[in-house]
């Protein structure tokens, strides 16, 4: 079993100066917001993923791709009335999130796979496969979820020990990002998913099950701008 696909792709706008090619200190800089987010960013990298972006009422817009919100003087601080977490796709992170979804404590959050377009001033820089975790609950307990998520990631790294030094070396020598479409996909599975999505007959759906897509929730967002006089 694998995670379903969201029925919508995402666009993520990055700052003009964002070093998308080779990046340094992209994990430790999250400690300006909280130690837990730094740990989540490091542990995600250790399972072949990346902590790309998070939006919540409590934290606003944060993450490796939007870290300017942590320290800019003229800050654009936005949030959605709900919780949203975007992670780079890997088979390991997908497997861990699948296990978390079986826990009743995580019933108020949904997870799915989607494509995320990275843009700078409307220019497309890359298109990457990602996993989005979403909750429409405006009272979603972000801290409790991140605590569980950090624990699951730590437990996985602790068992194998492999890749535990990746965050350190990536920050010290630079982390090179590049996006290869379909590098993590099985062409046969993709074709089966396409056929299921294109099904039109109710009788066929009764046999094969529903389309492997879930509806992306509607968010109400807000943005505040703080500037020095």
PDB file of C-alpha atoms in Angstrom:
ATOM      1  CA  UNK A   1       0.000   0.000   0.000  1.00  0.00           C
ATOM      2  CA  UNK A   2       1.189   3.518  -0.785  1.00  0.00           C
ATOM      3  CA  UNK A   3      -0.036   7.024  -0.076  1.00  0.00           C
ATOM      4  CA  UNK A   4      -2.773   8.406  -2.368  1.00  0.00           C
ATOM      5  CA  UNK A   5      -2.225  11.372  -4.663  1.00  0.00           C
ATOM      6  CA  UNK A   6      -3.722  14.773  -3.999  1.00  0.00           C
ATOM      7  CA  UNK A   7      -5.927  15.922  -6.877  1.00  0.00           C
ATOM      8  CA  UNK A   8      -4.055  19.218  -7.123  1.00  0.00           C
ATOM      9  CA  UNK A   9      -0.449  20.240  -7.772  1.00  0.00           C
ATOM     10  CA  UNK A  10       1.263  22.975  -5.758  1.00  0.00           C
ATOM     11  CA  UNK A  11       3.224  26.139  -6.515  1.00  0.00           C
ATOM     12  CA  UNK A  12       5.918  27.359  -4.116  1.00  0.00           C
ATOM     13  CA  UNK A  13       7.407  30.829  -4.582  1.00  0.00           C
ATOM     14  CA  UNK A  14      10.973  31.261  -3.295  1.00  0.00           C
ATOM     15  CA  UNK A  15      12.886  34.460  -2.554  1.00  0.00           C
ATOM     16  CA  UNK A  16      14.968  36.018  -5.383  1.00  0.00           C
ATOM     17  CA  UNK A  17      18.190  35.212  -3.515  1.00  0.00           C
ATOM     18  CA  UNK A  18      17.229  31.648  -2.564  1.00  0.00           C
ATOM     19  CA  UNK A  19      20.186  29.276  -3.291  1.00  0.00           C
ATOM     20  CA  UNK A  20      18.227  26.431  -4.824  1.00  0.00           C
ATOM     21  CA  UNK A  21      21.264  24.929  -6.602  1.00  0.00           C
ATOM     22  CA  UNK A  22      23.824  24.611  -3.781  1.00  0.00           C
ATOM     23  CA  UNK A  23      22.645  25.425  -0.270  1.00  0.00           C
ATOM     24  CA  UNK A  24      24.434  25.827   3.081  1.00  0.00           C
ATOM     25  CA  UNK A  25      23.171  25.924   6.689  1.00  0.00           C
ATOM     26  CA  UNK A  26      19.631  25.171   5.531  1.00  0.00           C
ATOM     27  CA  UNK A  27      19.013  22.798   8.464  1.00  0.00           C
ATOM     28  CA  UNK A  28      20.518  24.698  11.390  1.00  0.00           C
ATOM     29  CA  UNK A  29      18.839  27.964  10.363  1.00  0.00           C
ATOM     30  CA  UNK A  30      15.498  26.441  11.392  1.00  0.00           C
ATOM     31  CA  UNK A  31      16.713  26.646  14.999  1.00  0.00           C
ATOM     32  CA  UNK A  32      15.966  30.385  14.801  1.00  0.00           C
ATOM     33  CA  UNK A  33      12.350  29.296  15.020  1.00  0.00           C
ATOM     34  CA  UNK A  34      12.584  26.220  17.229  1.00  0.00           C
ATOM     35  CA  UNK A  35      14.917  23.357  18.050  1.00  0.00           C
ATOM     36  CA  UNK A  36      12.173  20.901  17.102  1.00  0.00           C
ATOM     37  CA  UNK A  37      11.931  22.257  13.542  1.00  0.00           C
ATOM     38  CA  UNK A  38      15.711  22.027  13.241  1.00  0.00           C
ATOM     39  CA  UNK A  39      15.562  18.384  14.343  1.00  0.00           C
ATOM     40  CA  UNK A  40      12.724  17.615  11.922  1.00  0.00           C
ATOM     41  CA  UNK A  41      14.709  19.216   9.088  1.00  0.00           C
ATOM     42  CA  UNK A  42      17.828  17.183   9.938  1.00  0.00           C
ATOM     43  CA  UNK A  43      16.005  13.895  10.432  1.00  0.00           C
ATOM     44  CA  UNK A  44      14.010  14.349   7.210  1.00  0.00           C
ATOM     45  CA  UNK A  45      17.266  14.719   5.290  1.00  0.00           C
ATOM     46  CA  UNK A  46      18.509  11.501   6.873  1.00  0.00           C
ATOM     47  CA  UNK A  47      15.605   9.580   5.316  1.00  0.00           C
ATOM     48  CA  UNK A  48      16.263  10.969   1.818  1.00  0.00           C
ATOM     49  CA  UNK A  49      13.638  13.704   2.180  1.00  0.00           C
ATOM     50  CA  UNK A  50      13.697  17.448   2.965  1.00  0.00           C
ATOM     51  CA  UNK A  51      11.637  19.732   5.189  1.00  0.00           C
ATOM     52  CA  UNK A  52      10.504  22.089   2.417  1.00  0.00           C
ATOM     53  CA  UNK A  53       7.690  24.156   3.883  1.00  0.00           C
ATOM     54  CA  UNK A  54       5.251  24.354   6.780  1.00  0.00           C
ATOM     55  CA  UNK A  55       2.274  26.630   7.385  1.00  0.00           C
ATOM     56  CA  UNK A  56       0.260  26.879  10.583  1.00  0.00           C
ATOM     57  CA  UNK A  57      -1.455  29.417  12.815  1.00  0.00           C
ATOM     58  CA  UNK A  58       1.266  28.969  15.420  1.00  0.00           C
ATOM     59  CA  UNK A  59       4.376  29.084  13.216  1.00  0.00           C
ATOM     60  CA  UNK A  60       3.276  31.008  10.131  1.00  0.00           C
ATOM     61  CA  UNK A  61       5.244  30.197   6.960  1.00  0.00           C
ATOM     62  CA  UNK A  62       8.545  28.430   7.728  1.00  0.00           C
ATOM     63  CA  UNK A  63      10.803  25.754   6.248  1.00  0.00           C
ATOM     64  CA  UNK A  64      13.949  25.277   4.198  1.00  0.00           C
ATOM     65  CA  UNK A  65      12.440  26.959   1.139  1.00  0.00           C
ATOM     66  CA  UNK A  66      10.870  29.918   2.994  1.00  0.00           C
ATOM     67  CA  UNK A  67      13.414  30.591   5.701  1.00  0.00           C
ATOM     68  CA  UNK A  68      13.557  34.324   4.976  1.00  0.00           C
ATOM     69  CA  UNK A  69      10.467  34.661   7.166  1.00  0.00           C
ATOM     70  CA  UNK A  70      12.592  33.759  10.184  1.00  0.00           C
ATOM     71  CA  UNK A  71      14.869  36.771  10.118  1.00  0.00           C
ATOM     72  CA  UNK A  72      13.940  39.437   7.542  1.00  0.00           C
ATOM     73  CA  UNK A  73      13.330  42.968   8.832  1.00  0.00           C
ATOM     74  CA  UNK A  74      10.367  43.641   6.546  1.00  0.00           C
ATOM     75  CA  UNK A  75       8.730  40.284   7.173  1.00  0.00           C
ATOM     76  CA  UNK A  76       5.776  38.889   5.265  1.00  0.00           C
ATOM     77  CA  UNK A  77       4.241  36.574   7.841  1.00  0.00           C
ATOM     78  CA  UNK A  78       1.403  34.453   6.553  1.00  0.00           C
ATOM     79  CA  UNK A  79      -0.563  31.476   7.743  1.00  0.00           C
ATOM     80  CA  UNK A  80      -3.460  29.247   6.820  1.00  0.00           C
ATOM     81  CA  UNK A  81      -6.304  28.428   9.168  1.00  0.00           C
ATOM     82  CA  UNK A  82      -5.175  24.845   9.459  1.00  0.00           C
ATOM     83  CA  UNK A  83      -1.904  22.932   9.203  1.00  0.00           C
ATOM     84  CA  UNK A  84       0.204  22.177   6.134  1.00  0.00           C
ATOM     85  CA  UNK A  85       3.558  20.368   5.916  1.00  0.00           C
ATOM     86  CA  UNK A  86       5.425  19.751   2.653  1.00  0.00           C
ATOM     87  CA  UNK A  87       8.251  17.210   2.469  1.00  0.00           C
ATOM     88  CA  UNK A  88      10.453  16.046  -0.367  1.00  0.00           C
ATOM     89  CA  UNK A  89       9.425  12.604  -1.587  1.00  0.00           C
ATOM     90  CA  UNK A  90      11.349   9.429  -0.828  1.00  0.00           C
ATOM     91  CA  UNK A  91      10.218   5.851  -0.378  1.00  0.00           C
ATOM     92  CA  UNK A  92      11.525   5.871   3.189  1.00  0.00           C
ATOM     93  CA  UNK A  93       9.587   8.961   4.268  1.00  0.00           C
ATOM     94  CA  UNK A  94       6.462   7.638   2.536  1.00  0.00           C
ATOM     95  CA  UNK A  95       6.726   4.376   4.486  1.00  0.00           C
ATOM     96  CA  UNK A  96       7.122   6.232   7.807  1.00  0.00           C
ATOM     97  CA  UNK A  97       4.152   8.506   7.145  1.00  0.00           C
ATOM     98  CA  UNK A  98       2.017   5.489   6.172  1.00  0.00           C
ATOM     99  CA  UNK A  99       2.767   3.974   9.575  1.00  0.00           C
ATOM    100  CA  UNK A 100       1.887   7.249  11.312  1.00  0.00           C
ATOM    101  CA  UNK A 101      -1.442   7.401   9.473  1.00  0.00           C
ATOM    102  CA  UNK A 102      -2.482   4.120  11.077  1.00  0.00           C
ATOM    103  CA  UNK A 103      -2.226   5.711  14.529  1.00  0.00           C
ATOM    104  CA  UNK A 104      -5.547   7.069  15.806  1.00  0.00           C
ATOM    105  CA  UNK A 105      -3.690  10.109  17.156  1.00  0.00           C
ATOM    106  CA  UNK A 106      -3.149  11.215  13.557  1.00  0.00           C
ATOM    107  CA  UNK A 107      -6.737  10.822  12.341  1.00  0.00           C
ATOM    108  CA  UNK A 108      -7.162  14.598  11.978  1.00  0.00           C
ATOM    109  CA  UNK A 109      -4.391  14.904   9.386  1.00  0.00           C
ATOM    110  CA  UNK A 110      -4.309  13.551   5.828  1.00  0.00           C
ATOM    111  CA  UNK A 111      -1.256  12.737   3.744  1.00  0.00           C
ATOM    112  CA  UNK A 112      -0.834  12.448  -0.010  1.00  0.00           C
ATOM    113  CA  UNK A 113       1.657  12.736  -2.844  1.00  0.00           C
ATOM    114  CA  UNK A 114       1.737  15.726  -5.167  1.00  0.00           C
ATOM    115  CA  UNK A 115       3.957  17.602  -7.591  1.00  0.00           C
ATOM    116  CA  UNK A 116       5.312  20.952  -6.426  1.00  0.00           C
ATOM    117  CA  UNK A 117       6.515  23.604  -8.876  1.00  0.00           C
ATOM    118  CA  UNK A 118       9.314  25.804  -7.494  1.00  0.00           C
ATOM    119  CA  UNK A 119       9.144  29.334  -8.902  1.00  0.00           C
ATOM    120  CA  UNK A 120      11.119  32.556  -8.584  1.00  0.00           C
ATOM    121  CA  UNK A 121       9.367  35.690  -9.858  1.00  0.00           C
ATOM    122  CA  UNK A 122       6.964  33.359 -11.730  1.00  0.00           C
ATOM    123  CA  UNK A 123       9.896  31.611 -13.442  1.00  0.00           C
ATOM    124  CA  UNK A 124       9.790  27.827 -13.113  1.00  0.00           C
ATOM    125  CA  UNK A 125      12.988  26.555 -11.464  1.00  0.00           C
ATOM    126  CA  UNK A 126      12.036  22.939 -11.005  1.00  0.00           C
ATOM    127  CA  UNK A 127       9.239  20.473 -10.410  1.00  0.00           C
ATOM    128  CA  UNK A 128       9.648  17.987  -7.592  1.00  0.00           C
ATOM    129  CA  UNK A 129       7.659  15.099  -6.230  1.00  0.00           C
ATOM    130  CA  UNK A 130       6.613  15.751  -2.660  1.00  0.00           C
ATOM    131  CA  UNK A 131       4.407  14.591   0.211  1.00  0.00           C
ATOM    132  CA  UNK A 132       1.880  17.021   1.680  1.00  0.00           C
ATOM    133  CA  UNK A 133       0.350  16.521   5.133  1.00  0.00           C
ATOM    134  CA  UNK A 134      -2.763  18.608   5.678  1.00  0.00           C
ATOM    135  CA  UNK A 135      -5.257  19.275   8.461  1.00  0.00           C
ATOM    136  CA  UNK A 136      -8.256  21.585   8.074  1.00  0.00           C
ATOM    137  CA  UNK A 137      -8.714  21.809  11.847  1.00  0.00           C
ATOM    138  CA  UNK A 138      -7.960  25.390  12.930  1.00  0.00           C
ATOM    139  CA  UNK A 139      -7.275  24.025  16.433  1.00  0.00           C
ATOM    140  CA  UNK A 140      -4.813  21.419  15.161  1.00  0.00           C
ATOM    141  CA  UNK A 141      -2.182  20.617  17.812  1.00  0.00           C
ATOM    142  CA  UNK A 142       0.964  21.361  15.822  1.00  0.00           C
ATOM    143  CA  UNK A 143       3.375  20.813  18.706  1.00  0.00           C
ATOM    144  CA  UNK A 144       1.965  17.391  19.559  1.00  0.00           C
ATOM    145  CA  UNK A 145       2.116  16.245  15.934  1.00  0.00           C
ATOM    146  CA  UNK A 146       5.695  17.480  15.413  1.00  0.00           C
ATOM    147  CA  UNK A 147       6.744  15.742  18.627  1.00  0.00           C
ATOM    148  CA  UNK A 148       5.347  12.438  17.328  1.00  0.00           C
ATOM    149  CA  UNK A 149       6.837  13.016  13.878  1.00  0.00           C
ATOM    150  CA  UNK A 150      10.275  13.771  15.334  1.00  0.00           C
ATOM    151  CA  UNK A 151      10.078  10.631  17.488  1.00  0.00           C
ATOM    152  CA  UNK A 152       9.165   8.417  14.505  1.00  0.00           C
ATOM    153  CA  UNK A 153      12.040   9.833  12.449  1.00  0.00           C
ATOM    154  CA  UNK A 154      14.507   9.462  15.342  1.00  0.00           C
ATOM    155  CA  UNK A 155      13.462   5.870  15.950  1.00  0.00           C
ATOM    156  CA  UNK A 156      13.977   5.005  12.283  1.00  0.00           C
ATOM    157  CA  UNK A 157      17.435   6.572  12.187  1.00  0.00           C
ATOM    158  CA  UNK A 158      18.370   4.973  15.505  1.00  0.00           C
ATOM    159  CA  UNK A 159      17.639   1.464  14.260  1.00  0.00           C
ATOM    160  CA  UNK A 160      19.797   1.635  11.141  1.00  0.00           C
ATOM    161  CA  UNK A 161      22.310   4.371  11.921  1.00  0.00           C
ATOM    162  CA  UNK A 162      22.836   4.901   8.202  1.00  0.00           C
ATOM    163  CA  UNK A 163      22.658   8.394   6.730  1.00  0.00           C
ATOM    164  CA  UNK A 164      22.737   9.957  10.210  1.00  0.00           C
ATOM    165  CA  UNK A 165      25.694  12.176   9.210  1.00  0.00           C
ATOM    166  CA  UNK A 166      24.085  13.465   6.012  1.00  0.00           C
ATOM    167  CA  UNK A 167      22.757  16.737   7.555  1.00  0.00           C
ATOM    168  CA  UNK A 168      26.200  17.582   8.974  1.00  0.00           C
ATOM    169  CA  UNK A 169      28.090  17.037   5.724  1.00  0.00           C
ATOM    170  CA  UNK A 170      25.345  18.644   3.617  1.00  0.00           C
ATOM    171  CA  UNK A 171      25.581  21.851   5.659  1.00  0.00           C
ATOM    172  CA  UNK A 172      29.383  21.827   5.829  1.00  0.00           C
ATOM    173  CA  UNK A 173      30.130  21.129   2.160  1.00  0.00           C
ATOM    174  CA  UNK A 174      26.882  22.276   0.548  1.00  0.00           C
ATOM    175  CA  UNK A 175      23.708  20.482  -0.448  1.00  0.00           C
ATOM    176  CA  UNK A 176      23.087  20.275  -4.175  1.00  0.00           C
ATOM    177  CA  UNK A 177      19.441  20.114  -5.246  1.00  0.00           C
ATOM    178  CA  UNK A 178      18.323  18.872  -8.618  1.00  0.00           C
ATOM    179  CA  UNK A 179      15.012  17.494  -9.790  1.00  0.00           C
ATOM    180  CA  UNK A 180      14.698  14.527 -12.128  1.00  0.00           C
ATOM    181  CA  UNK A 181      11.069  13.884 -13.154  1.00  0.00           C
ATOM    182  CA  UNK A 182       9.845  10.386 -12.336  1.00  0.00           C
ATOM    183  CA  UNK A 183      13.157   9.266 -10.792  1.00  0.00           C
ATOM    184  CA  UNK A 184      11.281   7.675  -7.899  1.00  0.00           C
ATOM    185  CA  UNK A 185       8.353   6.295  -9.897  1.00  0.00           C
ATOM    186  CA  UNK A 186       7.576   2.893 -11.300  1.00  0.00           C
ATOM    187  CA  UNK A 187       6.216   3.332 -14.874  1.00  0.00           C
ATOM    188  CA  UNK A 188       3.837   0.377 -14.455  1.00  0.00           C
ATOM    189  CA  UNK A 189       2.347   1.812 -11.255  1.00  0.00           C
ATOM    190  CA  UNK A 190       1.996   5.209 -12.934  1.00  0.00           C
ATOM    191  CA  UNK A 191       0.098   3.674 -15.838  1.00  0.00           C
ATOM    192  CA  UNK A 192      -2.238   1.756 -13.497  1.00  0.00           C
ATOM    193  CA  UNK A 193      -2.903   4.963 -11.531  1.00  0.00           C
ATOM    194  CA  UNK A 194      -3.663   6.842 -14.754  1.00  0.00           C
ATOM    195  CA  UNK A 195      -6.176   4.204 -15.835  1.00  0.00           C
ATOM    196  CA  UNK A 196      -7.886   4.243 -12.441  1.00  0.00           C
ATOM    197  CA  UNK A 197      -8.118   8.032 -12.476  1.00  0.00           C
ATOM    198  CA  UNK A 198      -9.618   8.003 -15.977  1.00  0.00           C
ATOM    199  CA  UNK A 199     -12.316   5.423 -15.123  1.00  0.00           C
ATOM    200  CA  UNK A 200     -15.839   6.648 -15.894  1.00  0.00           C
ATOM    201  CA  UNK A 201     -18.123   3.680 -15.255  1.00  0.00           C
ATOM    202  CA  UNK A 202     -19.571   3.146 -11.735  1.00  0.00           C
ATOM    203  CA  UNK A 203     -19.644  -0.618 -12.283  1.00  0.00           C
ATOM    204  CA  UNK A 204     -15.890  -0.679 -12.894  1.00  0.00           C
ATOM    205  CA  UNK A 205     -15.196   1.416  -9.801  1.00  0.00           C
ATOM    206  CA  UNK A 206     -17.155  -1.039  -7.658  1.00  0.00           C
ATOM    207  CA  UNK A 207     -14.678  -3.768  -8.614  1.00  0.00           C
ATOM    208  CA  UNK A 208     -11.377  -1.886  -8.672  1.00  0.00           C
ATOM    209  CA  UNK A 209     -12.094   0.642  -5.916  1.00  0.00           C
ATOM    210  CA  UNK A 210     -12.070   4.441  -5.963  1.00  0.00           C
ATOM    211  CA  UNK A 211      -9.692   6.678  -7.851  1.00  0.00           C
ATOM    212  CA  UNK A 212      -6.265   6.849  -6.127  1.00  0.00           C
ATOM    213  CA  UNK A 213      -6.690  10.598  -5.544  1.00  0.00           C
ATOM    214  CA  UNK A 214      -8.003  12.588  -2.597  1.00  0.00           C
ATOM    215  CA  UNK A 215      -9.439  16.086  -2.641  1.00  0.00           C
ATOM    216  CA  UNK A 216      -7.089  18.828  -1.569  1.00  0.00           C
ATOM    217  CA  UNK A 217      -8.757  20.895   1.189  1.00  0.00           C
ATOM    218  CA  UNK A 218      -9.754  24.525   0.855  1.00  0.00           C
ATOM    219  CA  UNK A 219      -7.671  26.848   3.011  1.00  0.00           C
ATOM    220  CA  UNK A 220      -8.406  30.356   4.225  1.00  0.00           C
ATOM    221  CA  UNK A 221      -5.120  32.245   4.443  1.00  0.00           C
ATOM    222  CA  UNK A 222      -3.954  35.552   5.824  1.00  0.00           C
ATOM    223  CA  UNK A 223      -0.787  37.619   5.547  1.00  0.00           C
ATOM    224  CA  UNK A 224       0.612  40.295   7.823  1.00  0.00           C
ATOM    225  CA  UNK A 225       3.435  42.705   6.957  1.00  0.00           C
ATOM    226  CA  UNK A 226       5.691  44.123   9.656  1.00  0.00           C
ATOM    227  CA  UNK A 227       8.025  46.973   8.731  1.00  0.00           C
ATOM    228  CA  UNK A 228      10.324  49.201  10.726  1.00  0.00           C
ATOM    229  CA  UNK A 229       9.275  52.875  10.847  1.00  0.00           C
TER     230      UNK A 229
END
